[in-house]
XYZ file of C-alpha atoms in Angstrom:
733
model
C 19.950 5.811 -8.493
C 17.170 4.046 -7.335
C 13.600 3.434 -7.089
C 12.268 5.119 -3.277
C 8.323 4.444 -1.721
C 6.389 6.616 0.256
C 3.880 4.893 2.944
C 1.765 6.251 4.987
C -0.886 3.976 7.179
C -4.276 6.457 7.957
C -7.263 5.268 9.643
C -9.178 5.212 6.680
C -6.902 4.632 3.800
C -3.537 3.392 3.113
C -1.220 5.686 1.002
C 1.826 4.424 -1.541
C 3.788 6.405 -3.232
C 6.477 5.511 -5.583
C 9.523 7.569 -6.959
C 11.169 6.555 -9.836
C 14.531 8.373 -10.330
C 13.595 10.752 -12.989
C 10.866 11.918 -10.354
C 7.757 10.503 -12.190
C 5.598 9.276 -9.444
C 3.064 6.130 -9.117
C 0.333 6.371 -6.202
C -1.875 4.433 -5.104
C -4.710 3.941 -2.021
C -6.375 1.577 -0.577
C -8.460 1.470 2.403
C -6.529 0.818 5.574
C -6.567 -2.807 7.575
C -6.898 -2.249 11.091
C -6.399 -5.744 12.274
C -3.262 -6.072 10.512
C -2.073 -2.550 8.954
C 0.654 -4.708 7.000
C -2.055 -6.120 5.091
C -2.867 -2.721 3.663
C 0.449 -1.737 2.777
C 1.181 -4.878 0.456
C -1.486 -3.976 -1.398
C -0.379 -0.756 -2.029
C 2.937 -1.188 -2.750
C 2.067 -4.402 -5.188
C -0.095 -1.966 -6.759
C 3.041 0.300 -7.086
C 4.978 -2.288 -8.122
C 3.171 -3.800 -10.976
C 5.166 -4.413 -13.775
C 8.412 -3.095 -12.064
C 11.588 -5.548 -10.518
C 10.951 -5.162 -6.353
C 15.367 -5.136 -6.547
C 15.027 -1.698 -8.282
C 13.882 -0.261 -4.983
C 16.186 1.054 -2.840
C 14.424 2.832 0.063
C 11.122 2.616 1.937
C 9.774 5.579 4.129
C 6.985 4.411 6.381
C 5.111 7.145 8.426
C 2.779 4.820 11.223
C -0.065 5.701 13.723
C 1.193 2.408 15.666
C 2.469 3.961 18.652
C 0.026 7.058 18.433
C -3.022 4.292 18.987
C -1.200 1.968 21.294
C -1.450 5.393 23.735
C -4.777 6.271 22.413
C -6.315 3.085 22.630
C -3.935 1.533 25.706
C -3.489 -1.394 24.153
C 0.895 -1.253 25.085
C 2.374 -4.006 26.860
C 2.150 -4.166 30.768
C 5.071 -1.807 32.068
C 6.718 -1.585 35.580
C 8.320 1.418 36.333
C 11.683 1.558 38.948
C 12.833 4.984 40.101
C 14.725 6.193 43.163
C 13.005 5.518 46.891
C 11.014 8.137 48.151
C 9.680 8.392 44.391
C 7.035 5.869 43.698
C 4.551 8.295 43.617
C 5.198 10.395 40.942
C 3.476 9.170 38.203
C 0.295 7.323 39.854
C -0.109 11.344 41.237
C 0.331 12.922 37.563
C -0.967 15.624 36.168
C -4.085 16.663 34.842
C -5.743 19.907 33.920
C -9.662 20.101 33.315
C -10.798 21.427 30.167
C -13.582 21.473 27.866
C -16.556 20.135 29.906
C -14.629 18.547 32.116
C -14.439 21.984 34.206
C -18.529 21.655 34.788
C -18.062 17.596 35.764
C -18.678 17.174 39.782
C -18.198 13.389 39.220
C -14.669 13.978 37.527
C -12.173 11.201 37.805
C -9.233 11.539 36.638
C -7.506 9.185 33.460
C -5.660 6.611 35.037
C -2.060 6.748 34.828
C 0.448 5.049 32.602
C 1.739 2.677 34.584
C -0.364 0.922 37.515
C 0.706 2.148 40.969
C 0.671 -1.467 42.357
C 3.600 -1.861 39.231
C 5.574 1.134 40.923
C 9.372 0.102 42.655
C 11.267 2.131 44.222
C 15.618 1.133 44.985
C 17.888 2.475 47.375
C 19.984 5.193 45.343
C 20.170 8.851 45.417
C 22.154 11.499 43.112
C 21.583 15.521 42.771
C 20.800 17.539 40.381
C 25.008 18.550 40.169
C 25.615 14.882 39.196
C 27.372 14.304 42.984
C 26.321 10.601 44.845
C 23.820 11.984 47.843
C 23.364 8.137 48.831
C 25.344 4.990 47.013
C 23.451 2.481 45.106
C 22.024 -0.335 46.964
C 22.355 -3.265 44.182
C 20.367 -5.404 46.394
C 17.049 -3.658 46.215
C 17.573 -3.679 42.581
C 17.757 -7.290 42.382
C 14.338 -7.494 44.566
C 12.397 -5.350 42.343
C 14.183 -7.308 39.315
C 12.385 -10.557 40.882
C 8.993 -9.251 41.907
C 8.804 -7.573 38.502
C 9.853 -11.020 36.618
C 7.275 -13.140 39.689
C 4.474 -10.823 38.049
C 4.873 -11.936 34.423
C 6.071 -7.981 32.994
C 8.264 -8.456 30.351
C 8.875 -4.886 30.234
C 10.282 -2.227 32.526
C 11.238 1.431 32.430
C 14.316 2.956 34.718
C 14.103 6.122 35.546
C 15.985 7.265 38.297
C 16.162 10.600 39.925
C 18.401 13.105 38.120
C 20.198 10.594 36.212
C 20.621 13.069 33.667
C 23.678 14.325 35.882
C 25.503 10.856 36.212
C 23.319 7.886 34.740
C 25.959 5.459 36.345
C 23.117 4.379 38.690
C 20.559 4.106 36.483
C 22.677 2.115 33.579
C 23.376 -0.508 36.577
C 20.104 -1.005 37.961
C 18.956 -1.476 34.168
C 21.336 -4.098 33.895
C 20.960 -5.764 36.597
C 16.726 -6.206 35.492
C 17.695 -7.371 32.132
C 18.925 -10.365 33.656
C 15.459 -10.871 34.483
C 12.988 -9.103 32.153
C 13.547 -8.888 28.392
C 12.878 -5.464 27.693
C 14.155 -2.668 29.563
C 14.341 0.828 29.107
C 16.557 4.128 30.964
C 16.045 7.352 30.809
C 19.700 8.008 30.183
C 19.228 6.071 27.067
C 15.825 7.352 25.656
C 16.034 11.423 26.553
C 18.311 12.764 29.529
C 16.749 15.901 29.956
C 15.902 17.869 33.499
C 12.220 17.342 34.780
C 11.124 14.173 36.197
C 7.880 13.724 35.677
C 8.418 14.452 32.365
C 11.161 12.657 31.893
C 9.616 9.575 33.546
C 6.506 9.391 31.353
C 8.760 9.225 28.143
C 11.137 6.505 29.441
C 7.434 4.850 30.345
C 5.675 5.102 27.200
C 9.146 3.812 24.815
C 8.839 0.842 27.049
C 4.935 0.862 26.602
C 5.010 0.741 22.547
C 8.593 -0.393 21.976
C 8.216 -4.170 21.704
C 5.371 -3.354 19.255
C 6.585 -1.280 17.405
C 9.910 -4.041 17.268
C 7.402 -6.746 16.134
C 5.576 -4.527 13.647
C 8.724 -3.568 11.899
C 9.848 -6.600 11.834
C 6.889 -8.518 10.289
C 6.698 -5.144 7.391
C 9.975 -5.990 6.534
C 9.339 -9.453 6.210
C 6.378 -8.951 4.419
C 8.700 -6.681 1.810
C 11.345 -9.123 1.143
C 8.562 -11.654 0.602
C 7.513 -9.117 -2.497
C 11.121 -9.026 -3.294
C 11.695 -5.583 -1.421
C 14.693 -5.627 0.305
C 15.294 -2.356 0.334
C 16.664 -0.788 4.046
C 13.014 0.418 5.700
C 13.138 3.786 7.466
C 10.565 5.066 9.838
C 9.273 8.787 9.971
C 9.861 10.401 13.660
C 7.884 13.128 14.936
C 10.264 15.937 14.651
C 10.529 15.279 10.982
C 13.171 13.501 10.239
C 13.787 9.821 9.415
C 15.419 6.745 11.545
C 16.071 3.388 10.380
C 13.263 0.460 11.745
C 16.754 -0.685 14.113
C 16.891 2.935 15.958
C 12.842 3.296 15.705
C 12.246 0.322 17.419
C 14.388 1.020 19.866
C 12.950 4.446 20.591
C 9.675 3.876 19.325
C 8.493 6.946 21.446
C 9.479 9.157 18.641
C 7.557 8.071 16.525
C 4.161 8.815 18.323
C 4.068 11.938 15.738
C 5.134 10.279 12.096
C 2.298 10.192 10.500
C 1.365 14.038 10.734
C 5.101 15.208 10.496
C 4.820 13.447 6.777
C 2.282 15.798 5.752
C 3.891 18.592 7.630
C 6.952 18.229 5.140
C 4.711 17.674 1.730
C 3.407 21.528 2.642
C 7.271 22.788 3.612
C 8.225 21.476 0.221
C 6.340 23.561 -2.003
C 8.515 26.487 -2.011
C 6.238 28.913 -0.361
C 8.282 30.457 2.688
C 5.555 30.867 5.368
C 2.282 28.157 5.275
C -0.253 27.018 7.335
C 0.453 23.316 6.815
C -3.516 21.916 6.699
C -4.277 18.151 6.495
C -7.470 16.542 6.551
C -7.883 13.047 6.022
C -10.397 10.207 6.911
C -10.186 10.813 10.704
C -8.635 13.528 11.605
C -7.214 17.223 11.004
C -4.047 18.588 11.679
C -2.626 22.398 11.339
C 1.144 23.419 11.244
C 2.773 26.959 10.910
C 5.514 26.584 8.678
C 8.125 29.533 8.878
C 11.016 30.332 5.873
C 10.245 26.482 4.818
C 11.095 25.481 7.870
C 8.042 23.937 10.387
C 7.665 24.798 14.119
C 9.225 22.559 16.601
C 8.243 21.914 19.894
C 10.355 19.728 22.521
C 7.232 18.496 24.934
C 3.899 17.713 23.401
C 1.213 15.582 25.685
C -1.090 12.691 23.963
C -3.959 10.636 24.661
C -5.798 13.455 26.615
C -9.314 14.636 26.177
C -9.595 18.080 24.423
C -5.734 18.128 23.568
C -5.425 20.167 20.703
C -1.548 18.555 20.384
C 1.386 19.664 21.314
C 1.017 22.606 23.860
C -2.014 22.248 26.015
C -0.151 20.714 29.279
C -2.298 18.344 31.289
C -4.294 17.391 29.013
C -2.486 14.083 28.133
C 0.899 11.991 28.990
C 3.228 14.202 28.362
C 6.264 13.334 25.631
C 9.971 15.046 25.795
C 11.047 14.329 22.336
C 11.403 16.720 18.954
C 8.300 16.768 17.517
C 6.677 19.265 14.772
C 4.338 21.432 16.430
C 0.614 20.764 15.290
C -3.053 21.456 16.313
C -5.435 18.339 15.546
C -9.108 17.660 15.862
C -11.251 14.725 15.282
C -12.570 15.891 12.214
C -12.079 13.971 8.878
C -14.508 13.224 5.798
C -15.047 9.965 8.223
C -16.260 11.656 10.904
C -20.080 10.869 11.723
C -22.932 13.193 12.380
C -24.951 12.982 14.794
C -27.404 14.759 17.005
C -26.957 15.203 20.784
C -29.572 15.250 23.626
C -30.204 18.818 23.349
C -31.138 18.504 19.583
C -28.162 20.002 18.232
C -26.066 18.631 15.635
C -22.745 17.636 15.926
C -19.647 15.989 13.799
C -16.937 14.067 15.241
C -14.824 13.076 16.865
C -16.099 9.830 15.978
C -14.781 8.106 12.942
C -16.485 5.685 10.539
C -12.794 4.899 9.357
C -12.395 1.955 6.899
C -14.384 -0.617 8.317
C -17.996 -0.140 7.608
C -16.313 4.032 6.449
C -18.796 6.363 5.606
C -22.044 5.178 4.124
C -21.534 6.450 0.460
C -18.695 3.621 -0.095
C -21.569 0.740 0.635
C -19.592 -1.552 2.845
C -22.072 -1.650 4.961
C -21.863 2.021 7.200
C -25.295 3.174 7.703
C -24.456 6.418 9.875
C -23.496 9.740 7.943
C -20.360 11.262 7.839
C -18.414 14.364 6.118
C -17.879 12.283 3.219
C -21.319 11.556 2.836
C -22.478 15.212 3.242
C -19.949 16.587 0.507
C -21.210 13.587 -2.037
C -24.996 14.915 -1.166
C -23.796 18.577 -2.034
C -22.341 17.221 -4.934
C -18.453 17.959 -4.271
C -17.550 14.631 -4.993
C -18.116 11.904 -7.662
C -14.861 10.005 -8.429
C -12.682 8.427 -5.492
C -10.488 5.712 -4.721
C -13.790 3.227 -4.313
C -17.252 3.726 -6.175
C -19.158 5.919 -4.332
C -23.197 5.742 -4.040
C -24.962 9.107 -3.404
C -28.194 6.930 -2.848
C -26.390 5.636 0.612
C -25.562 9.157 1.348
C -28.490 10.500 0.876
C -30.205 7.991 2.798
C -27.985 8.400 5.554
C -28.326 12.357 5.876
C -31.896 11.917 5.807
C -31.552 10.973 9.735
C -30.377 13.848 10.103
C -32.826 16.064 8.053
C -35.881 15.124 9.130
C -35.532 15.210 13.061
C -33.896 19.033 12.691
C -36.930 19.448 10.199
C -35.013 20.370 7.144
C -34.088 19.755 3.834
C -31.158 16.726 3.479
C -29.187 18.918 1.654
C -29.735 21.919 4.676
C -28.245 19.052 6.266
C -25.618 18.413 4.488
C -24.803 21.873 4.005
C -24.527 22.081 8.122
C -22.331 19.118 8.758
C -19.700 20.703 6.206
C -19.890 24.296 8.005
C -19.538 22.340 11.245
C -16.770 20.270 10.112
C -14.902 23.194 8.674
C -15.533 25.352 11.658
C -13.930 22.308 13.795
C -10.760 22.518 11.336
C -10.756 26.244 11.596
C -10.489 26.096 15.629
C -6.986 24.383 14.733
C -5.755 26.673 12.999
C -6.855 29.092 15.321
C -4.548 27.132 17.918
C -1.332 27.601 15.798
C -1.778 30.917 14.806
C -3.832 32.997 16.750
C -3.712 32.069 20.191
C 0.421 32.422 19.774
C 0.060 35.758 18.453
C 0.448 34.965 14.855
C -1.637 36.561 11.981
C -2.465 34.354 9.767
C -3.497 36.381 6.647
C 0.447 36.981 5.942
C 0.364 33.099 5.112
C -0.638 30.845 2.343
C -2.992 27.600 3.526
C -1.479 24.201 1.667
C -4.311 21.832 1.675
C -4.128 17.966 1.430
C -5.290 15.003 2.294
C -8.642 13.160 0.997
C -10.586 15.531 2.203
C -8.830 18.812 2.976
C -9.288 20.488 -0.427
C -12.687 20.299 -0.051
C -13.174 22.257 2.911
C -9.973 24.442 2.536
C -11.260 27.907 0.642
C -14.008 28.032 3.106
C -11.627 27.832 6.472
C -9.172 30.135 5.025
C -12.092 31.827 4.761
C -12.594 31.956 8.183
C -9.384 33.952 8.884
C -8.715 36.294 6.048
C -6.706 34.190 4.220
C -6.042 34.911 0.547
C -4.144 31.724 -0.953
C -4.747 28.060 -0.654
C -2.251 25.539 -2.390
C -3.275 22.427 -3.433
C -0.269 20.713 -4.468
C -0.492 17.473 -7.323
C -1.082 14.517 -5.485
C -2.669 16.158 -2.386
C -4.409 13.084 -1.235
C -1.049 10.875 -0.859
C 0.664 13.922 0.122
C 1.894 12.505 3.539
C 3.379 9.422 1.962
C 5.383 11.845 -0.766
C 5.973 13.690 2.366
C 8.148 11.069 3.463
C 10.238 11.017 0.632
C 11.581 14.120 1.684
C 12.652 13.673 4.988
C 16.423 13.155 5.620
C 17.916 10.571 8.088
C 18.872 12.216 11.136
C 19.062 11.551 14.994
C 18.443 13.644 18.127
C 20.662 13.685 21.263
C 19.802 15.902 24.285
C 21.379 16.423 27.847
C 20.680 18.707 30.516
C 23.935 20.012 31.976
C 23.830 22.805 35.033
C 26.745 24.486 34.497
C 28.582 22.691 32.180
C 31.937 24.335 31.888
C 32.779 22.900 28.313
C 29.790 23.290 26.105
C 32.215 22.088 22.825
C 32.777 18.500 25.087
C 29.150 17.988 25.902
C 28.479 18.865 21.963
C 30.919 16.427 20.625
C 29.494 13.604 22.909
C 26.203 14.013 21.421
C 27.308 14.661 18.013
C 29.090 10.793 18.187
C 26.249 9.565 20.024
C 23.782 10.746 17.091
C 26.020 10.175 14.481
C 26.202 6.179 15.850
C 22.438 5.743 15.673
C 23.527 6.423 12.101
C 26.137 4.325 11.470
C 28.139 7.392 10.523
C 31.108 9.974 12.198
C 30.104 13.251 12.461
C 32.830 14.258 10.009
C 31.849 12.190 7.668
C 30.858 13.858 3.890
C 27.387 15.034 3.879
C 26.915 14.584 7.871
C 25.148 18.179 9.034
C 25.199 18.719 12.690
C 22.763 21.403 14.404
C 23.430 22.634 17.760
C 21.026 24.264 19.859
C 21.326 24.854 23.736
C 18.127 25.640 26.354
C 18.346 28.961 28.105
C 16.049 30.299 30.849
C 16.808 33.869 32.949
C 18.324 32.367 36.228
C 15.462 31.658 38.812
C 12.992 30.664 35.836
C 11.280 27.183 35.608
C 11.270 27.395 31.714
C 13.498 27.593 29.050
C 13.489 27.919 25.533
C 15.132 26.663 22.915
C 17.917 28.623 20.471
C 20.598 27.796 18.211
C 23.938 27.581 19.671
C 26.595 30.185 19.451
C 30.165 30.175 20.753
C 30.093 33.941 21.856
C 28.225 34.434 24.728
C 27.129 37.843 24.074
C 25.159 36.943 20.729
C 23.937 33.166 22.276
C 22.274 35.551 24.582
C 20.762 38.172 21.972
C 19.308 35.337 20.448
C 17.534 34.495 23.413
C 16.425 37.683 24.183
C 14.927 37.865 20.788
C 12.976 34.658 21.185
C 12.089 35.410 24.759
C 10.266 38.430 23.494
C 8.568 36.950 20.663
C 7.498 34.024 22.250
C 6.055 35.838 25.214
C 5.140 39.686 23.892
C 7.553 41.584 26.335
C 11.380 42.330 26.376
C 13.207 41.197 29.698
C 16.929 41.491 30.632
C 18.457 39.397 33.103
C 20.795 36.807 33.793
C 20.367 33.943 31.464
C 21.750 30.184 32.458
C 22.210 27.386 30.184
C 20.107 24.267 30.882
C 20.515 21.517 28.396
C 22.302 20.836 25.175
C 20.716 19.162 22.217
C 21.985 17.753 18.852
C 20.581 16.802 15.496
C 22.510 14.839 13.100
C 20.836 14.506 9.736
C 22.713 12.142 6.847
C 21.592 13.157 3.269
C 18.632 11.199 2.004
C 19.939 7.972 -0.092
C 19.604 7.664 -3.931
C 15.872 7.652 -5.245
C 14.778 10.049 -1.810
C 14.995 13.485 -3.565
C 14.456 15.424 -0.872
C 12.607 18.692 -0.951
C 10.172 18.357 -3.714
C 8.482 15.760 -3.716
C 5.095 17.114 -4.326
C 6.320 18.690 -8.281
C 4.846 16.071 -10.351
C 6.122 13.390 -12.767
C 8.791 14.328 -15.291
C 7.441 15.810 -18.801
C 8.503 12.932 -20.709
C 6.699 9.921 -18.223
C 3.200 11.064 -16.532
C 2.652 9.192 -13.428
C 1.605 5.687 -14.278
C -0.343 3.077 -11.338
C -3.283 1.314 -10.368
C -4.652 4.672 -8.682
C -2.920 7.773 -10.310
C -4.580 9.313 -12.961
C -7.607 6.746 -13.353
C -11.033 7.135 -11.997
C -12.543 4.196 -10.628
C -13.730 2.163 -13.007
C -17.302 3.815 -14.267
C -16.621 6.602 -12.904
C -15.368 9.401 -15.773
C -13.642 12.600 -14.404
C -15.499 15.688 -14.827
C -19.031 13.553 -15.085
C -21.606 12.396 -12.856
C -21.811 9.156 -11.892
C -24.903 6.567 -13.357
C -27.438 6.687 -10.754
C -29.296 8.736 -8.849
C -28.522 12.518 -9.742
C -25.540 13.430 -7.414
C -26.494 16.110 -4.415
C -29.758 16.234 -5.581
C -32.404 18.227 -3.029
C -35.433 16.698 -1.628
C -38.203 17.244 -4.091
C -40.362 19.752 -2.982
C -38.492 21.426 -0.706
C -37.857 25.209 -1.220
C -34.756 26.813 -0.629
C -35.745 30.528 -2.088
C -35.596 31.669 -5.520
C -32.153 31.593 -6.760
C -30.295 34.909 -7.728
C -28.949 35.346 -11.061
C -26.314 33.327 -11.971
C -22.414 35.442 -12.176
C -21.822 37.072 -15.230
C -20.132 34.261 -16.681
C -20.831 31.653 -14.297
C -23.316 28.831 -13.968
C -26.887 29.303 -13.804
C -28.489 27.608 -10.581
C -30.907 24.929 -10.791
C -34.302 25.824 -9.555
C -34.248 25.026 -5.715
C -36.790 22.366 -4.624
C -37.026 20.481 -7.925
C -34.768 17.956 -9.688
C -31.569 19.627 -11.296
C -31.419 19.133 -14.508
C -29.184 16.475 -16.560
C -26.319 18.537 -16.517
C -24.262 18.651 -19.711
C -20.531 16.969 -19.836
C -18.059 19.028 -17.898
C -20.428 20.368 -15.228
C -22.960 18.891 -12.601
C -24.780 20.312 -9.909
C -23.375 21.204 -6.018
C -25.039 23.513 -3.337
C -23.430 26.797 -2.773
C -25.416 28.893 0.039
C -24.161 32.551 -2.040
C -26.689 30.722 -4.925
C -29.150 30.052 -3.064
C -29.005 26.102 -3.416
C -27.919 24.012 -5.720
C -26.359 25.246 -9.675
C -24.601 23.888 -12.284
C -21.086 23.782 -11.794
C -18.051 23.248 -14.124
C -16.357 20.151 -13.104
C -12.018 20.317 -14.578
C -9.101 18.561 -13.882
C -5.851 19.669 -13.469
C -4.972 18.932 -17.144
C -8.298 21.001 -18.216
C -8.382 23.797 -15.265
C -7.348 26.343 -18.546
C -5.708 29.806 -17.610
C -7.730 30.732 -14.699
C -11.446 29.727 -13.026
C -13.565 31.465 -11.486
C -16.017 29.654 -8.574
C -18.154 27.849 -8.364
C -16.416 25.139 -9.685
C -14.614 22.054 -8.888
C -10.887 20.435 -9.834
C -10.668 17.110 -9.286
C -7.836 14.641 -8.494
C -7.626 10.956 -8.803
C -7.401 10.739 -4.994
C -9.200 14.247 -3.686
C -11.478 16.836 -4.853
C -10.838 20.881 -4.607
C -13.986 22.958 -4.084
C -13.794 26.236 -5.431
C -16.552 28.414 -3.958
C -17.860 31.625 -5.714
C -15.885 34.432 -5.020
C -12.828 32.022 -5.611
C -10.462 31.385 -8.854
C -8.230 28.228 -9.405
C -5.638 28.496 -11.415
C -2.861 25.781 -12.173
C 0.453 26.983 -10.690
C 4.351 25.629 -10.888
C 4.560 22.058 -10.089
C 0.600 21.376 -11.522
C -0.200 23.266 -7.916
C -3.770 24.564 -7.945
C -3.279 27.706 -6.211
C -7.086 28.986 -5.315
C -7.436 32.950 -4.726
C -9.759 35.224 -3.298
C -10.715 38.834 -4.947
C -11.728 40.293 -1.335
C -10.000 39.182 2.141
C -9.537 40.836 4.924
C -6.531 41.016 4.651
C -4.156 41.366 1.064
C -4.833 38.836 -1.454
C -1.979 37.249 -2.155
C -0.667 36.671 -5.762
C -1.403 32.441 -6.144
C 0.899 33.112 -9.810
């Protein structure tokens, strides 16, 4: 068995995890380099490989936001769209749902389509939904389109002919003609041959839009790693939680749009708890996902780049993508989210983020705007980080909010903390309450650099009684990458297929070929499912395949009742067929337990793991300005009597006394302000630690509010339990 490396590039930090054959891990966390993400990756990989022969690395798995950012920032390549005559307006017309403030905008202007209307071309042909040729292909019309595309200097084209999923012959011939003139051509029958013309077209367009960027990026990444001596194959996390080769990722770049968030959900699923809510808060965004029975919810259509979208299911709020993706809700709320005051004088947080450059004010890198990280530092929740933090700069930034609001620095910081927690709770609300799921029966698994500092407050809003913070929570997405198995998905819409087994066999062979294996090879797993609907309805549901028609329909009816909340009866028809082929992870992957920590005989090592930044001791406040010091002369009211056995609150309005080793002032409104708060690490947590308390990790900080208790659980995960909840508190042991 060899060594495996997981790399997650986020909006603020680039996380790298090295897993040894023994299970021991080395982690590194460094600032992302947005101009060239590969530079940050090289820095992190170099750190975790310190003193290690790079040739020992047998696997590199990467989660990237390259495709997502290219769509959001509209910096993909120019694409020409080629379709059946009479349908060139399908994409320019598009669909858009007015959400949030757009509903009341009398001067509303829809977002521009993914392809300029002038770059849409038609060819003469027509195939029916059953695969009959209604109009033969006029190859001269395809050649004229190809010549005009080349004349305009467009180097990427997307071909999506009407009903090509039923018979791809015309589409393949048009693509072949285009390739004589255009370097990069993507055909819908090669990407995702599924029913619904608009969604299939946008999926194909997005693949052509980001594909050349992805191919260039992955090629440069492989060269950069090779220069370090790492010649292991590079794999990329796909949106559905599987892992694909770099070659396949370049061909199907659209499948990587939710690459990074998917890795984090796998980390939450690997905690060993059956039903959990994955809660991932990084520097720029916060994501939530429901995991049932250890398996995350999967959607087969999501929308990207839309205003007001909470992720996958909110139709009309972005460009629809038809590819399997872990069903996430996402909000622009992270540690780097900027707090600001709007024109009405109300305090707002996000969605703009300070990112890694200039970053939060406390980073000392030139940023001056107040962020969530600055607020948490002023509140005393933070001390150590992957880079030194400046309480003085954080306090100065928060004063920019406190003065116009007419409140103290501490009150402004707590307001920021509360507002961003509410924003993140909205993501949890979308994946649970809005879908008829009672969150009180779930544990909240918190990770990301900022997640554990807010997790308990988010859980309180839903009556959740158990919060689990895995070891290495600050780099959980990078660790979750090592839980993914090589996989490939294929789909085919086929109305009235007479032989489903033949359809499945063809899909399985094609998916296995993507992985360079055969469906019958040892270690290869083939999962089959179908899209079914009541005859006469427009939308379908995906259920696992069952050869018995009666049992298959029973599964569909159960799924229908679960999704829509009503029991229905009627004739059921099959619309599409799906296959996922999975190959067991190579040596060094150790899927299924990426966050269980180091082996007992080999503790974590490395630049960023297990060691606080130079000059900052974990459990002790940094030298200089008192952390979380409230402004002099600001009275917050008389502090309440300290709970039995708890810390004594510092007198509000006065400078907190110099804390004894292992404590520091932290702000908790339940205690009337700042209180001397115990600070521990996982190693010094003890049998149980009642809140208020702080548990520090090298890459993250866990805040334990009053009324919560922290215990060390299996795999060195910290379990937070609440004595009184809206539902039944769960035992974290």
